[in-house]
C-alpha positions as MATLAB code, in Angstrom:
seq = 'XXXXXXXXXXXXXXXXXXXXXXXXXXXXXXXXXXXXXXXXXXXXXXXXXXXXXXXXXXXXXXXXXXXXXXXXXXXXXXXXXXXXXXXXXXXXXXXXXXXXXXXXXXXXXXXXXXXXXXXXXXXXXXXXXXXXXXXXXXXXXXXXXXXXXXXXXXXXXXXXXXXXXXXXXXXXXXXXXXXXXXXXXXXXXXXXXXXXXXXXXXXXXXXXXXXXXXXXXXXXXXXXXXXXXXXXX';
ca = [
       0.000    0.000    0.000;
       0.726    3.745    0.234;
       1.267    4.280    3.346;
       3.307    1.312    3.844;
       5.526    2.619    0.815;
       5.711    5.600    2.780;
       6.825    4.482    5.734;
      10.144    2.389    4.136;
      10.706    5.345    2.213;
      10.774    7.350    5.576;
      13.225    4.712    7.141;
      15.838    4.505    4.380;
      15.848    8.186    3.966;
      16.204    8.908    7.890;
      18.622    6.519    8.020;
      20.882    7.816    5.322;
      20.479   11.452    6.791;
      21.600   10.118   10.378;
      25.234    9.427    8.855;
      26.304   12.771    8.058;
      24.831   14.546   11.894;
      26.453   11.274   13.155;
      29.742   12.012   12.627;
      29.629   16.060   12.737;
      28.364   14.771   16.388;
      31.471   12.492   16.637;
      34.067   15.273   15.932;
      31.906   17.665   18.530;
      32.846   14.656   21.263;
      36.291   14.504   20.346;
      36.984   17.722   20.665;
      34.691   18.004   23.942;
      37.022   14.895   25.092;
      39.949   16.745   24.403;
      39.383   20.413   26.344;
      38.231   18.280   28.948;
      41.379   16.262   29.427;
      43.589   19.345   29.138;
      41.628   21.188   31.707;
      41.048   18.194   33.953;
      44.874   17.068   33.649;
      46.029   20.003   34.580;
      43.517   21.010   37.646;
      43.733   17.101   38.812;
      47.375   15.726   38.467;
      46.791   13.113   40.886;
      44.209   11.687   38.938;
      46.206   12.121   35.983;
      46.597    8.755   34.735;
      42.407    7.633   35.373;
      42.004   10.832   33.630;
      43.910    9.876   30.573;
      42.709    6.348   30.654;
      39.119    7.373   30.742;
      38.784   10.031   28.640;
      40.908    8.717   25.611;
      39.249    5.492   25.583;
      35.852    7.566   24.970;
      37.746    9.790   22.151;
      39.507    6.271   20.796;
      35.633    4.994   20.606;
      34.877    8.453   18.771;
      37.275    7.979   16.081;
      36.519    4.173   15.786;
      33.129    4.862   15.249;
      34.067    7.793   12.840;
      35.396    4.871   10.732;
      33.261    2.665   10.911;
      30.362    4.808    9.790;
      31.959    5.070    6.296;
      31.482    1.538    6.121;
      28.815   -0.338    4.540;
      27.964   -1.744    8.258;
      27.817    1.711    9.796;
      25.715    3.051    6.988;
      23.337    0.096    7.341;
      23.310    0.410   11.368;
      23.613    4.105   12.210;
      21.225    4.219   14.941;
      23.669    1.356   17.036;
      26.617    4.011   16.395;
      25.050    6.922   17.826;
      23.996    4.881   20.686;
      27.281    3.734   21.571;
      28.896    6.709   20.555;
      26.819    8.822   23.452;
      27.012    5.816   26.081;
      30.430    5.686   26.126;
      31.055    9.792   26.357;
      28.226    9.395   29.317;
      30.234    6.524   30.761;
      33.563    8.997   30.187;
      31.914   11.734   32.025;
      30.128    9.643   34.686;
      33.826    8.425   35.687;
      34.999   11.482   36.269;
      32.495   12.317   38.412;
      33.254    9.652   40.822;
      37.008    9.985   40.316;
      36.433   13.769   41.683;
      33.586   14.986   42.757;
      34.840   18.530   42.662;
      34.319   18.043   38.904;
      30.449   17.509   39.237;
      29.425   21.135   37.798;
      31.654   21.313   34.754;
      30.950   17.584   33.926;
      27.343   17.829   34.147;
      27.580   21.001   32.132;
      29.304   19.802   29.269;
      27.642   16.360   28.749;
      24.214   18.263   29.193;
      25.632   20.563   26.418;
      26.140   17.198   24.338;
      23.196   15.066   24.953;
      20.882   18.403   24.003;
      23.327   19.201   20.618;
      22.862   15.546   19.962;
      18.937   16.138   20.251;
      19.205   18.517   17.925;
      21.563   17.567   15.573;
      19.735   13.917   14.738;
      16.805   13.666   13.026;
      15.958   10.629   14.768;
      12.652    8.732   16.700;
      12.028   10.058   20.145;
      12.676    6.625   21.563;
      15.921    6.386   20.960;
      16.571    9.661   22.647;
      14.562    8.763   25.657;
      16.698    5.737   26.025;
      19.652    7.975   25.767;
      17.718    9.963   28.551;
      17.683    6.794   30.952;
      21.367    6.056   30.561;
      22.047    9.437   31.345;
      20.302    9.781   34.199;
      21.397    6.423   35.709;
      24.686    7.281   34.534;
      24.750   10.328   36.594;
      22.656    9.037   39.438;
      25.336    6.163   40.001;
      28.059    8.480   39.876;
      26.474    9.999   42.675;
      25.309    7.608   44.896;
      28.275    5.136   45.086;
      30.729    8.505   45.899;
      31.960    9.869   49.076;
      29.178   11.499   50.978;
      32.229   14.733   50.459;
      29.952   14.998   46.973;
      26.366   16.081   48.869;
      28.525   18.892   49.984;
      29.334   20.105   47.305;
      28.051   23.834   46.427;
      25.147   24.234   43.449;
      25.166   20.099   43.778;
      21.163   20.605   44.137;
      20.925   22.738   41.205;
      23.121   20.055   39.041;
      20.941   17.467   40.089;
      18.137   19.814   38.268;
      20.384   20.500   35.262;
      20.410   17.199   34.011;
      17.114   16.303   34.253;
      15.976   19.094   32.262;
      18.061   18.975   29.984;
      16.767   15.526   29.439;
      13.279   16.432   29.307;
      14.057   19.123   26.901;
      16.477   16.934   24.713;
      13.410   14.685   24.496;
      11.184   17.696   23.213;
      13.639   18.811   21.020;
      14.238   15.675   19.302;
      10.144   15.203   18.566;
      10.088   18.740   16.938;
      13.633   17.855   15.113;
      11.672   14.330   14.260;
       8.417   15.475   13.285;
       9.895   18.567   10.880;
      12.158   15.346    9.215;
       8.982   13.329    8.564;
       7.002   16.270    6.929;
       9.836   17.218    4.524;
      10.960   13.759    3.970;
       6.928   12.570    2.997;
       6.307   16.023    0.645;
       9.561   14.506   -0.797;
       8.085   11.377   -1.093;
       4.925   12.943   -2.875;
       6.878   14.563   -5.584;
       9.210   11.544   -5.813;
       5.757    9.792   -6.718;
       4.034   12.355   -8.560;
       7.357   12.981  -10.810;
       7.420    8.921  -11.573;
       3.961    8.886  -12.835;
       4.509   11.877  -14.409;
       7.802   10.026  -16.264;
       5.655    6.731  -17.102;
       3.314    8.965  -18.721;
       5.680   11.027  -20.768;
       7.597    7.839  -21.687;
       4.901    5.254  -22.534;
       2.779    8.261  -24.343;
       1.245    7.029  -27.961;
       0.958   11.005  -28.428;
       3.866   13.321  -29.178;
       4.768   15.324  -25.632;
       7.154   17.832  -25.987;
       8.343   21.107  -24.480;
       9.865   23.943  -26.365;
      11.347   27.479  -25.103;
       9.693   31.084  -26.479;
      12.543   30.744  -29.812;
      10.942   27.505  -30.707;
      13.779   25.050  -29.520;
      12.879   21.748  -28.284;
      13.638   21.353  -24.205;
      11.793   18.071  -24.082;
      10.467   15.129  -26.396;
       9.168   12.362  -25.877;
       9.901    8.913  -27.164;
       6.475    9.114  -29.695;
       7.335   12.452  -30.661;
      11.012   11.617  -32.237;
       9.759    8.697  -34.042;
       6.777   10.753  -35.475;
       9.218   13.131  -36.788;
      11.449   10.864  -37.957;
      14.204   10.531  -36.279;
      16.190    8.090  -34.177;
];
C-alpha cells in the first residue's frame, strides 16, 4: 500500500540522513574529550593517569566509530553508532564524576551541552533519545550515589541534580520537533518523488507526441512518440 511505501521510504531516507549529523556529532565529542582532558589534567594531576585512561578510551571509541560509519555496516546500522557513541562519552563523564567529585558542575555542564546538541543535531525517533535519557540519568545518578558522601557537599550540587534532568526532558522535546519537521519534509519529498514517476511513465509510454519547447521555438523536451513521429532516431 501507500502508506506502507511511505513508511520504508521514511526509514531509508532517515537513516541515510543520520550518517552525516552522526559524525559532525562524533568530531563535537572529540573535541569536547579533548578540552576536557587538558583542563582536567592540569587542575587534577593526581588523577592524571584515570584521567587519561578514561577520557581517551571515549575519544579512541569516537574515532573508531568515525570509521566505521563510512562503512557499509555503519551506513546500514547508524542508529547502534550513535547509541554507543553517546554511552560511552556518558560513561567517560560519569567516571569522572566519581574519580572527583569537585568536577560535578563542569561535567554535568558539558555532557548536558552534548546530549541536548545531539537532540538537535539527529533527526531521529524520540525513543531512541529517551533511552539515551535513561542512561544518562542512571549514569549520573550512580556516579552519585556510590561517591563519598564529600559529593552532597558540594556547592550548586542541588541545582546540578536539576540541570540534568531538564536537559533531558528538553532533549526529548527537542528531538520530537527535530523528528516530526524530518517526517514532513521527507513525505512532501516522497509525494513529488511519486508524482514525478507517474509523471515520467506517462511522458515515456505516451502514444501522443509530448514535448516542451522554449519562447525561440527550440525543443527542451520530447518524448519517445514524438522523435519517431518526426522521424528521427
Amino acid at each position: 500500500t501507500n502508506d506502507v511505501r511511505k513508511f520504508e521510504f521514511f526509514k531509508d531516507e532517515s537513516k541515510r540522513a543520520l550518517i552525516s549529523p552522526f559524525q559532525a556529532l562524533a568530531k563535537f565529542i572529540v573535541l569536547a574529550g579533548i578540552v576536557a582532558l587538558i583542563l582536567e589534567v592540569r587542575y587534577f594531576s593526581d588523577h592524571s593517569i584515570q584521567i587519561y585512561i578514561s577520557r581517551i578510551s571515549a575519544i579512541a571509541v569516537a574515532f573508531l566509530l568515525l570509521i566505521i560509519s563510512n562503512t557499509k555496516f555503519g551506513k546500514k546500522h547508524p542508529v547502534f553508532l550513535v547509541h554507543i557513541l553517546l554511552l560511552s562519552i556518558i560513561v567517560s563523564f560519569g567516571v569522572m564524576i566519581y574519580l572527583i567529585p569537585k568536577t560535578l558542575i563542569f561535567n554535568s555542564h558539558i555532557i548536558s551541552l552534548i546530549i541536548f546538541t545531539a537532540a538537535l543535531f539527529l533527526s531521529w525517533e524520540v525513543t531512541n533519545q529517551i533511552i539515551v535519557a535513561i542512561y544518562y540519568n542512571v549514569v549520573f545518578a550512580v556516579s552519585i550515589i556510590f561517591n563519598s558522601k564529600s559529593v552532597f557537599l558540594l556547592p550548586n550540587m542541588f541545582e546540578s541534580v536539576v540541570l540534568v534532568l531538564v536537559i533531558s526532558i528538553m532533549a526529548i522535546v527537542a528531538s520530537y520537533i527535530n523528528y516530526r519537521l524530518r517526517q514532513e519534509a521527507v513525505m512532501k519529498n516522497f509525494e513529488v518523488a511519486l508524482s514525478e514517476k507517474k509523471f515520467r511513465n506517462l511522458f515515456e509510454n505516451s502514444a501522443e507526441g509530448i514535448f516542451q519547447f522554449s519562447h525561440e521555438g527550440r525543443f527542451l523536451i520530447v518524448n519517445p512518440a514524438l522523435i519517431k513521429i518526426l522521424g528521427y532516431a
